Coordinates of C-alpha atoms (C1' of nucleotides) in Angstrom, one line a residue:
Chain A
M1 CA 46.0 254.5 132.4
S2 CA 46.2 256.5 135.7
Q3 CA 42.6 255.7 136.6
K4 CA 42.1 255.3 140.3
F5 CA 39.0 253.2 140.3
Q6 CA 37.9 250.2 138.3
A7 CA 35.1 247.7 138.6
P8 CA 35.9 245.2 141.4
R9 CA 37.6 242.0 140.4
G10 CA 35.4 239.6 138.6
T11 CA 32.7 242.1 137.9
N12 CA 31.7 243.9 134.7
D13 CA 30.1 247.1 133.6
I14 CA 27.2 246.4 131.2
I15 CA 27.2 249.5 129.0
P16 CA 26.2 250.7 125.5
A17 CA 28.0 249.0 122.6
P18 CA 30.2 251.8 121.4
F19 CA 32.0 252.0 124.7
Q20 CA 32.3 248.3 125.5
K21 CA 35.1 246.4 124.0
D22 CA 33.8 243.0 125.1
P23 CA 30.6 242.4 123.2
I24 CA 29.3 240.1 125.9
F25 CA 28.7 243.2 128.1
E26 CA 26.9 245.4 125.6
I27 CA 23.7 246.4 127.2
H28 CA 21.4 245.8 124.2
R29 CA 22.3 242.1 124.3
W30 CA 21.2 241.8 127.9
Q31 CA 18.0 243.7 127.2
F32 CA 17.3 241.3 124.3
V33 CA 18.0 238.1 126.1
E34 CA 16.1 239.2 129.3
A35 CA 13.1 240.3 127.3
Q36 CA 13.1 236.9 125.4
F37 CA 13.4 235.1 128.7
L38 CA 10.5 236.8 130.3
L39 CA 8.3 236.4 127.2
N40 CA 9.2 232.7 127.0
A41 CA 8.6 232.2 130.7
W42 CA 5.3 234.1 130.4
N43 CA 4.2 231.7 127.6
Y44 CA 4.5 228.9 130.1
G45 CA 2.8 230.9 132.9
Y46 CA 5.8 231.7 135.0
Q47 CA 5.7 234.9 137.0
E48 CA 8.7 236.9 137.9
V49 CA 9.9 237.3 141.5
R50 CA 12.6 239.6 142.6
T51 CA 14.3 238.7 145.9
P52 CA 16.9 240.7 147.8
M53 CA 20.5 240.6 146.8
F54 CA 21.6 239.3 150.2
E55 CA 20.1 236.8 152.7
D56 CA 20.8 235.3 156.0
I57 CA 23.8 233.1 155.3
E58 CA 22.1 230.2 157.0
L59 CA 19.6 230.0 154.2
F60 CA 22.3 228.9 151.8
I61 CA 24.1 226.6 154.3
R62 CA 20.8 224.8 154.9
S63 CA 19.8 224.5 151.2
S64 CA 23.0 224.1 149.3
G65 CA 24.7 221.8 151.8
E66 CA 27.7 222.6 154.0
A67 CA 29.9 220.3 152.0
S68 CA 29.2 222.0 148.7
E69 CA 32.0 224.0 147.2
V70 CA 29.7 227.0 146.7
V71 CA 28.9 227.2 150.4
N72 CA 32.3 226.0 151.6
K73 CA 34.6 228.6 150.0
E74 CA 32.8 230.6 147.4
M75 CA 30.3 232.5 149.5
Y76 CA 30.6 236.3 149.5
D77 CA 29.7 236.9 153.2
F78 CA 30.0 239.6 155.8
Y79 CA 28.6 240.8 159.1
D80 CA 26.4 243.8 159.0
K81 CA 26.2 246.6 161.6
G82 CA 23.6 244.6 163.5
E83 CA 26.0 241.6 163.7
R84 CA 23.9 239.6 161.3
H85 CA 25.8 237.1 159.2
I86 CA 24.9 238.0 155.6
A87 CA 25.7 236.3 152.3
L88 CA 25.3 237.9 148.9
K89 CA 23.3 235.2 147.2
P90 CA 25.4 232.6 145.4
E91 CA 22.4 231.2 143.5
G92 CA 18.8 232.0 142.9
T93 CA 16.7 229.1 143.9
A94 CA 17.0 229.2 147.7
P95 CA 15.9 232.8 148.0
V96 CA 12.9 232.2 145.7
M97 CA 11.9 229.2 147.9
R98 CA 12.4 231.4 151.0
A99 CA 10.0 234.0 149.5
F100 CA 7.6 231.2 148.5
L101 CA 7.4 230.1 152.1
E102 CA 7.4 233.6 153.6
H103 CA 4.4 234.7 151.5
G104 CA 2.5 231.4 151.7
M105 CA 2.5 231.1 147.9
G106 CA 1.6 227.4 148.1
N107 CA -1.6 228.2 149.9
L108 CA -3.5 229.4 146.8
G109 CA -3.1 226.1 145.0
T110 CA -0.2 224.4 143.5
P111 CA 1.8 224.1 141.4
N112 CA 3.4 227.6 141.4
R113 CA 5.4 228.7 138.4
L114 CA 8.0 231.3 139.2
C115 CA 10.9 232.8 137.4
Y116 CA 13.7 235.3 138.1
I117 CA 16.5 237.3 136.6
N118 CA 19.1 238.2 139.1
H119 CA 22.7 238.7 140.2
S120 CA 24.5 236.0 142.0
F121 CA 27.9 236.2 143.7
R122 CA 30.6 233.7 144.0
Y123 CA 34.0 234.4 145.5
G124 CA 36.0 232.2 143.1
R125 CA 38.9 233.0 140.7
P126 CA 37.5 234.8 137.7
G127 CA 38.1 233.5 134.2
K128 CA 36.4 233.0 130.9
G129 CA 32.7 232.5 131.7
R130 CA 33.4 232.7 135.4
Y131 CA 32.7 235.9 137.3
R132 CA 32.3 237.0 140.9
Q133 CA 29.2 238.8 140.0
L134 CA 27.2 236.6 137.6
H135 CA 23.7 236.7 136.3
Q136 CA 21.2 234.0 136.2
L137 CA 17.9 233.4 134.6
G138 CA 15.8 230.9 136.4
M139 CA 12.5 229.1 136.3
E140 CA 11.1 227.1 139.2
I141 CA 8.0 225.0 139.4
V142 CA 6.9 224.4 143.0
G143 CA 4.4 221.9 144.4
S144 CA 4.4 219.1 141.9
A145 CA 6.2 215.8 142.1
S146 CA 5.2 215.0 138.5
P147 CA 7.9 214.0 136.0
F148 CA 5.9 216.3 133.7
A149 CA 7.2 219.2 135.8
D150 CA 10.8 218.1 135.1
A151 CA 10.0 217.8 131.4
E152 CA 8.3 221.2 131.4
I153 CA 11.4 222.9 132.9
I154 CA 13.6 221.3 130.3
T155 CA 11.3 222.1 127.4
A156 CA 10.8 225.7 128.5
T157 CA 14.6 226.1 128.7
H158 CA 15.1 224.5 125.3
D159 CA 12.4 226.9 123.9
F160 CA 14.2 229.9 125.4
F161 CA 17.5 228.9 123.9
S162 CA 16.1 228.5 120.4
R163 CA 14.3 231.9 120.9
V164 CA 17.6 233.6 121.3
G165 CA 19.3 231.7 118.5
I166 CA 21.0 228.7 120.2
D167 CA 19.8 225.6 118.5
S168 CA 22.9 223.5 119.0
A169 CA 22.8 223.2 122.8
R170 CA 22.7 219.5 123.8
V171 CA 20.4 218.5 126.6
M172 CA 22.2 216.1 129.0
I173 CA 20.0 214.4 131.7
N174 CA 20.6 212.0 134.5
C175 CA 18.8 210.6 137.5
I176 CA 20.6 210.7 140.8
G177 CA 17.9 209.1 142.9
D178 CA 17.1 210.0 146.5
F179 CA 19.4 210.4 149.5
T180 CA 19.5 206.7 150.2
A181 CA 20.5 205.9 146.7
R182 CA 23.2 208.5 146.7
S183 CA 24.8 207.3 150.0
K184 CA 24.8 203.7 148.7
F185 CA 26.4 205.0 145.4
S186 CA 28.9 207.0 147.4
E187 CA 30.1 203.9 149.2
A188 CA 30.4 202.1 145.9
I189 CA 32.5 204.9 144.5
L190 CA 34.9 205.0 147.4
D191 CA 35.1 201.3 147.3
H192 CA 35.8 201.3 143.5
I193 CA 38.6 203.9 143.8
S194 CA 40.1 202.7 147.1
S195 CA 43.5 202.0 145.5
Y196 CA 43.6 205.4 143.9
L197 CA 42.6 207.0 147.3
S198 CA 45.4 205.3 149.2
D199 CA 47.9 207.1 147.0
Q200 CA 46.6 210.5 147.9
D201 CA 47.6 212.7 150.8
T202 CA 45.2 213.0 153.7
E203 CA 43.9 216.4 152.7
T204 CA 43.0 215.4 149.1
R205 CA 41.5 212.1 150.5
A206 CA 39.3 214.0 153.0
K207 CA 38.1 216.3 150.2
L208 CA 37.2 213.3 147.9
E209 CA 35.5 211.4 150.7
R210 CA 33.4 214.4 151.7
N211 CA 31.3 214.1 148.7
P212 CA 32.2 211.2 146.4
V213 CA 29.4 211.8 144.0
R214 CA 30.9 215.1 142.9
L215 CA 33.9 213.2 141.6
L216 CA 32.1 212.0 138.6
D217 CA 32.5 215.0 136.5
T218 CA 36.2 215.4 137.3
K219 CA 38.6 216.3 134.6
E220 CA 41.6 214.8 136.4
S221 CA 42.6 212.0 134.1
P222 CA 44.1 209.6 136.7
L223 CA 40.9 209.9 138.7
R224 CA 38.9 209.4 135.6
A225 CA 40.8 206.3 134.9
A226 CA 40.2 205.1 138.4
L227 CA 36.5 205.6 137.9
Q228 CA 36.4 203.4 134.8
G229 CA 34.1 200.5 135.1
L230 CA 32.1 202.0 137.9
A231 CA 28.5 200.9 138.0
P232 CA 26.2 203.8 137.0
I233 CA 24.1 205.5 139.7
T234 CA 21.0 204.1 138.0
D235 CA 21.9 200.7 139.5
F236 CA 21.2 202.2 143.0
I237 CA 18.1 204.2 142.5
S238 CA 14.6 203.1 143.6
D239 CA 12.0 201.7 141.2
E240 CA 10.0 204.8 141.7
S241 CA 12.9 207.1 140.7
K242 CA 13.4 204.8 137.7
A243 CA 9.8 205.1 136.6
N244 CA 9.8 208.8 137.0
F245 CA 13.0 209.1 134.9
D246 CA 11.4 207.0 132.2
Q247 CA 8.4 209.3 132.2
V248 CA 10.6 212.4 131.9
Q249 CA 12.4 210.8 128.9
A250 CA 9.1 209.8 127.3
E251 CA 7.8 213.3 127.6
L252 CA 10.9 214.9 126.2
T253 CA 10.7 212.5 123.2
D254 CA 7.0 213.5 122.7
S255 CA 8.0 217.1 122.8
E256 CA 10.8 216.4 120.2
I257 CA 13.5 217.6 122.5
P258 CA 16.6 215.6 121.7
F259 CA 18.5 214.6 124.8
T260 CA 21.4 212.4 126.0
I261 CA 21.6 210.4 129.2
D262 CA 24.8 211.2 130.9
P263 CA 25.4 209.2 134.0
M264 CA 28.3 211.5 134.9
I265 CA 26.1 214.5 135.5
V266 CA 25.9 215.4 139.1
R267 CA 25.3 218.9 140.4
G268 CA 27.2 221.2 142.6
L269 CA 24.4 221.9 145.0
D270 CA 23.3 219.2 147.4
Y271 CA 19.6 219.8 147.2
Y272 CA 19.0 218.0 144.0
N273 CA 17.4 214.5 143.7
D274 CA 16.2 212.3 140.8
T275 CA 16.2 214.3 137.6
V276 CA 19.2 216.5 137.0
F277 CA 20.2 218.1 133.7
E278 CA 22.6 220.5 132.0
F279 CA 22.6 222.1 128.6
I280 CA 26.0 222.2 127.0
D281 CA 27.2 223.7 123.8
D282 CA 30.4 222.9 121.9
D283 CA 31.0 226.6 121.5
L284 CA 31.3 226.9 125.3
E285 CA 34.2 224.6 126.0
G286 CA 34.1 222.9 129.4
L287 CA 31.4 225.2 130.8
S288 CA 27.7 224.4 131.1
L289 CA 25.1 226.8 129.8
C290 CA 22.7 226.0 132.5
G291 CA 21.9 223.5 135.2
G292 CA 18.9 222.3 137.0
G293 CA 16.8 219.5 138.2
R294 CA 14.4 218.4 140.9
Y295 CA 14.9 219.4 144.5
D296 CA 12.2 217.8 146.6
A297 CA 13.9 218.2 149.9
L298 CA 15.0 221.9 149.7
I299 CA 11.8 223.5 151.0
E300 CA 11.7 221.2 154.0
Q301 CA 15.4 221.9 154.7
I302 CA 14.7 225.6 155.0
G303 CA 11.7 225.1 157.3
G304 CA 8.7 224.5 155.1
K305 CA 6.5 221.5 154.9
P306 CA 7.8 218.9 152.4
T307 CA 7.1 220.3 148.9
P308 CA 8.4 218.8 145.7
A309 CA 9.9 221.2 143.2
A310 CA 12.1 221.5 140.1
G311 CA 13.9 224.3 138.4
V312 CA 16.7 225.6 136.2
G313 CA 19.4 228.2 136.5
I314 CA 20.8 229.7 133.3
G315 CA 24.1 231.5 133.2
L316 CA 23.4 234.7 131.4
E317 CA 27.1 235.5 130.8
R318 CA 27.7 232.0 129.4
L319 CA 24.7 232.3 127.2
L320 CA 26.0 235.6 125.7
L321 CA 29.4 234.1 125.4
T322 CA 27.9 231.3 123.3
L323 CA 26.0 233.7 121.1
E324 CA 29.3 235.6 120.6
Q325 CA 31.2 232.4 119.7
K326 CA 28.5 231.6 117.2
Q327 CA 28.9 235.2 115.8
L328 CA 25.2 235.6 115.9
K329 CA 24.3 239.1 114.8
L330 CA 22.6 241.1 117.4
E331 CA 22.5 244.8 116.4
A332 CA 22.0 247.6 118.9
P333 CA 18.6 249.3 118.4
Q334 CA 18.8 252.6 116.6
I335 CA 17.3 256.0 117.6
D336 CA 14.6 256.9 115.2
S337 CA 15.6 260.4 114.4
F338 CA 17.9 263.4 115.0
I339 CA 16.4 266.8 114.3
V340 CA 18.9 269.2 112.8
A341 CA 18.4 272.9 113.2
A342 CA 19.8 274.1 109.9
T343 CA 19.4 277.8 110.8
E344 CA 19.4 279.5 114.2
G345 CA 15.8 280.7 113.7
A346 CA 14.6 277.1 113.6
R347 CA 15.8 276.1 117.1
S348 CA 12.5 276.6 118.9
Q349 CA 10.6 274.7 116.2
V350 CA 13.1 271.9 116.5
R351 CA 12.3 271.6 120.2
Q352 CA 8.6 271.6 119.4
L353 CA 8.8 268.9 116.8
A354 CA 10.9 266.8 119.2
A355 CA 8.2 267.0 121.8
E356 CA 5.6 266.0 119.2
L357 CA 7.6 263.0 118.0
R358 CA 8.3 261.8 121.5
A359 CA 4.6 262.1 122.4
N360 CA 4.0 259.7 119.5
D361 CA 6.8 257.2 120.6
I362 CA 9.2 258.2 117.9
S363 CA 12.5 258.6 119.6
C364 CA 14.5 261.6 118.7
V365 CA 17.6 263.6 119.8
I366 CA 18.3 267.2 119.2
D367 CA 21.3 269.5 119.6
I368 CA 21.4 271.4 122.9
D369 CA 24.8 273.0 122.6
D370 CA 24.3 275.5 119.8
R371 CA 26.4 273.4 117.4
N372 CA 26.6 274.3 113.7
I373 CA 24.9 272.2 111.1
K374 CA 28.0 270.1 110.3
Q375 CA 28.5 269.2 113.9
Q376 CA 24.8 268.4 114.3
F377 CA 25.0 265.8 111.5
K378 CA 28.0 264.4 113.1
S379 CA 26.0 264.1 116.3
A380 CA 23.2 262.4 114.3
D381 CA 25.7 259.9 113.0
R382 CA 27.0 259.2 116.5
T383 CA 23.6 258.9 117.9
N384 CA 23.1 256.2 115.4
A385 CA 19.8 257.8 114.2
I386 CA 18.0 256.2 111.3
Y387 CA 16.8 259.6 109.9
S388 CA 17.9 263.2 110.2
L389 CA 15.0 265.6 110.1
I390 CA 16.1 269.0 108.9
L391 CA 14.4 272.2 109.9
G392 CA 15.8 275.6 108.6
D393 CA 14.5 278.9 107.2
D394 CA 13.5 277.3 103.9
E395 CA 11.5 274.5 105.5
L396 CA 9.8 276.9 107.9
K397 CA 8.8 279.1 105.0
M398 CA 7.2 276.2 103.2
N399 CA 5.9 274.3 106.2
T400 CA 8.0 271.3 105.2
V401 CA 10.6 269.1 106.8
T402 CA 13.6 267.6 105.0
I403 CA 14.2 264.0 105.7
K404 CA 17.6 262.4 105.3
N405 CA 18.1 258.7 105.5
M406 CA 21.5 258.4 107.2
A407 CA 22.4 255.1 105.8
T408 CA 21.5 255.8 102.1
Q409 CA 22.1 259.5 102.1
E410 CA 18.8 259.9 100.3
Q411 CA 17.1 263.2 101.1
H412 CA 13.6 264.6 100.4
S413 CA 11.1 267.0 101.7
I414 CA 7.6 266.5 102.8
K415 CA 4.8 268.6 104.4
Q416 CA 5.2 268.9 108.2
T417 CA 1.6 267.7 108.6
E418 CA 2.5 264.4 106.9
L419 CA 5.7 263.7 108.9
L420 CA 4.2 261.6 111.7
D421 CA 2.5 259.2 109.2
W422 CA 5.5 259.0 107.0
L423 CA 7.8 258.2 110.0
A424 CA 5.3 255.7 111.4
S425 CA 5.1 253.7 108.2
S426 CA 8.8 253.9 107.4
L427 CA 10.0 252.9 110.8
V428 CA 7.7 249.9 110.8
Q429 CA 9.1 248.9 107.4
D430 CA 12.6 249.1 108.8
E431 CA 11.8 246.8 111.6
D432 CA 10.3 244.3 109.2
D433 CA 13.5 244.3 107.1
E434 CA 15.5 243.1 110.0
Chain B
rG1 C1' 42.9 228.5 146.8
rC2 C1' 47.3 226.6 143.1
rG3 C1' 50.3 227.2 138.2
rA4 C1' 51.7 230.1 133.7
rG5 C1' 51.3 234.5 130.5
rU6 C1' 50.1 239.8 129.9
rA7 C1' 49.9 245.3 131.5
rU8 C1' 52.9 251.4 126.7
rA9 C1' 47.7 257.3 123.8
rG10 C1' 40.3 256.7 124.0
rC11 C1' 41.1 251.5 121.1
rU12 C1' 44.5 247.7 118.7
rC13 C1' 49.5 247.3 119.3
rA14 C1' 55.2 248.4 117.8
rG15 C1' 59.4 249.9 120.9
rU16 C1' 66.6 246.6 119.0
rU17 C1' 72.0 244.0 123.7
rG18 C1' 69.1 249.2 129.3
rG19 C1' 71.2 255.2 126.2
rU20 C1' 69.0 261.9 125.0
rU21 C1' 62.6 265.1 123.4
rA22 C1' 58.4 257.0 123.6
rG23 C1' 56.0 255.7 118.0
rA24 C1' 52.1 253.7 114.2
rG25 C1' 47.1 252.7 112.7
rC26 C1' 42.2 253.6 114.1
rG27 C1' 39.4 257.2 117.0
rC28 C1' 39.1 262.5 118.7
rC29 C1' 39.5 268.1 117.6
rU30 C1' 40.2 272.0 113.7
rG31 C1' 40.2 273.5 108.6
rA32 C1' 39.5 272.7 103.0
rC33 C1' 33.3 272.7 102.8
rU34 C1' 29.4 279.8 105.8
rG35 C1' 22.4 274.2 104.9
rU36 C1' 24.9 268.1 105.5
rG37 C1' 27.7 262.9 109.0
rA38 C1' 30.1 258.2 107.6
rC39 C1' 34.6 258.9 102.3
rU40 C1' 39.3 262.3 100.7
rC41 C1' 43.3 265.9 101.9
rA42 C1' 46.0 269.2 105.5
rG43 C1' 47.0 270.4 110.5
rG44 C1' 46.4 269.6 115.9
rA45 C1' 45.5 267.6 120.9
rG46 C1' 46.3 263.4 123.8
rG47 C1' 51.2 259.0 127.5
rU48 C1' 54.0 260.4 135.4
rC49 C1' 55.0 253.3 129.9
rG50 C1' 49.3 249.5 135.8
rC51 C1' 51.1 250.8 140.9
rC52 C1' 55.2 250.7 144.8
rG53 C1' 60.2 249.8 145.7
rG54 C1' 65.2 248.1 144.1
rU55 C1' 69.8 247.6 140.7
rU56 C1' 72.3 251.3 137.5
rC57 C1' 75.8 257.2 135.6
rA58 C1' 71.1 255.9 133.0
rA59 C1' 65.0 251.7 133.4
rG60 C1' 59.1 251.3 129.0
rC61 C1' 63.1 247.4 128.9
rC62 C1' 66.6 244.1 134.4
rC63 C1' 65.0 242.4 139.8
rG64 C1' 61.3 242.1 144.0
rG65 C1' 56.5 243.1 145.6
rU66 C1' 51.4 244.6 144.5
rU67 C1' 46.8 245.2 141.7
rA68 C1' 44.1 244.0 137.4
rU69 C1' 43.4 240.8 133.4
rU70 C1' 43.9 236.1 130.2
rC71 C1' 44.6 230.8 130.1
rG72 C1' 44.8 226.0 132.7
rC73 C1' 43.5 223.4 137.6
rC74 C1' 39.8 223.2 141.7
rC75 C1' 34.7 224.3 141.2
rC76 C1' 30.5 225.9 138.8
rA77 C1' 26.4 229.5 136.0

RNA sequence: GCGAGUAUAGCUCAGUUGGUUAGAGCGCCUGACUGUGACUCAGGAGGUCGCCGGUUCAAGCCCGGUUAUUCGCCCCA
């Protein structure tokens, strides 16, 4: 392979199925999942927002927290020609909240329900389910402190997953309380693992001490062992947080969403408080499908008045990876027809018929390279057309068109005037069969 | 950012202890078939062996570097 250029490290081309060897990056899968996401979000009243691909880096430092790994070392940043310090967005929530403030969205009544589909960028080492350019589907509910908001986000996420065929994802929830609770908890953690810490070099120790809560979901077994017997964070949270958490659970139970309380769930971004959650699936080993929770302090941190909010970010690549692991069939859509010019004299009628079909939303492809009939059928096959429509001298004489079902090879002729009706009803039938 | 593996035709991969013109299957093109694709048969095209350098009479194979990719760690979507 002497090709000079390739997609940058950790990025992927999302292209039609026949060309893509990794099914996860077949375009029709993305189109399907995104369409289902928007439909589902719409059912809950969430409106799409599209924010720029880059922002002032300060937005992310303020919102995600300087200590967070994402800001600390995974930001894709640069200075533009105007000396502005820019970051490609590492996550979707902060930009949406920035837009929320910039356009005064809270001033026409709350809560606001917003959703997005976007690129995110993280300068990490790429691997399975980890990319430098990744895609997230997100929903945010802004302006409500109600535990019903938390439950709604989780329920909507659950509905979306079952819509695309994932019923096995487990909902893991936790309550991490407010800032005060977390700092008390942090002290308790450091205290609990003090003997483990004293065995570490200064660099590691500094890293651990910077954000002890993050240690909880570590996979390092000595550290895991050291954490054994630690009192759960729920011992440190306020009565109010506790009551809210109970309410969230009650609502999920009412909505028949099975969930598990996992006291080890923390989140990578510092802006969360109280309810946090993840969806995990056994087919996606070690990686979470999505993560979210409540972030009451975020909007204030980026310069707005205190506004409670909750949301979710879903990893699109991971979702598709899960679908692939489950071997869920997701066929590429087929072109309705390919019109074959059986004789040279039929070429102009073929173009006319094509125009007529397209005007009626029946997709069709025709030969534009003077290929012979054999090659045209080959093209029809490659186009993945459902029907070949054949026009030649015989058909023109009789005002008919010959229809060939490419899958069954069945072939018959009908009057040209009946073609549209015939196609309309046959194509609908095909859709129903799926 | 750290550790390990991989890189040969469009795709999936063979390639012996270094030895002359680097192979297979699938795909692609042409014909058998002058109004029929996916099946069958016959023929054909396609590779500076990821890139750069080194060792050697000789490198796809050995050594160093580099880039990409996979897996694990860190972290997260």
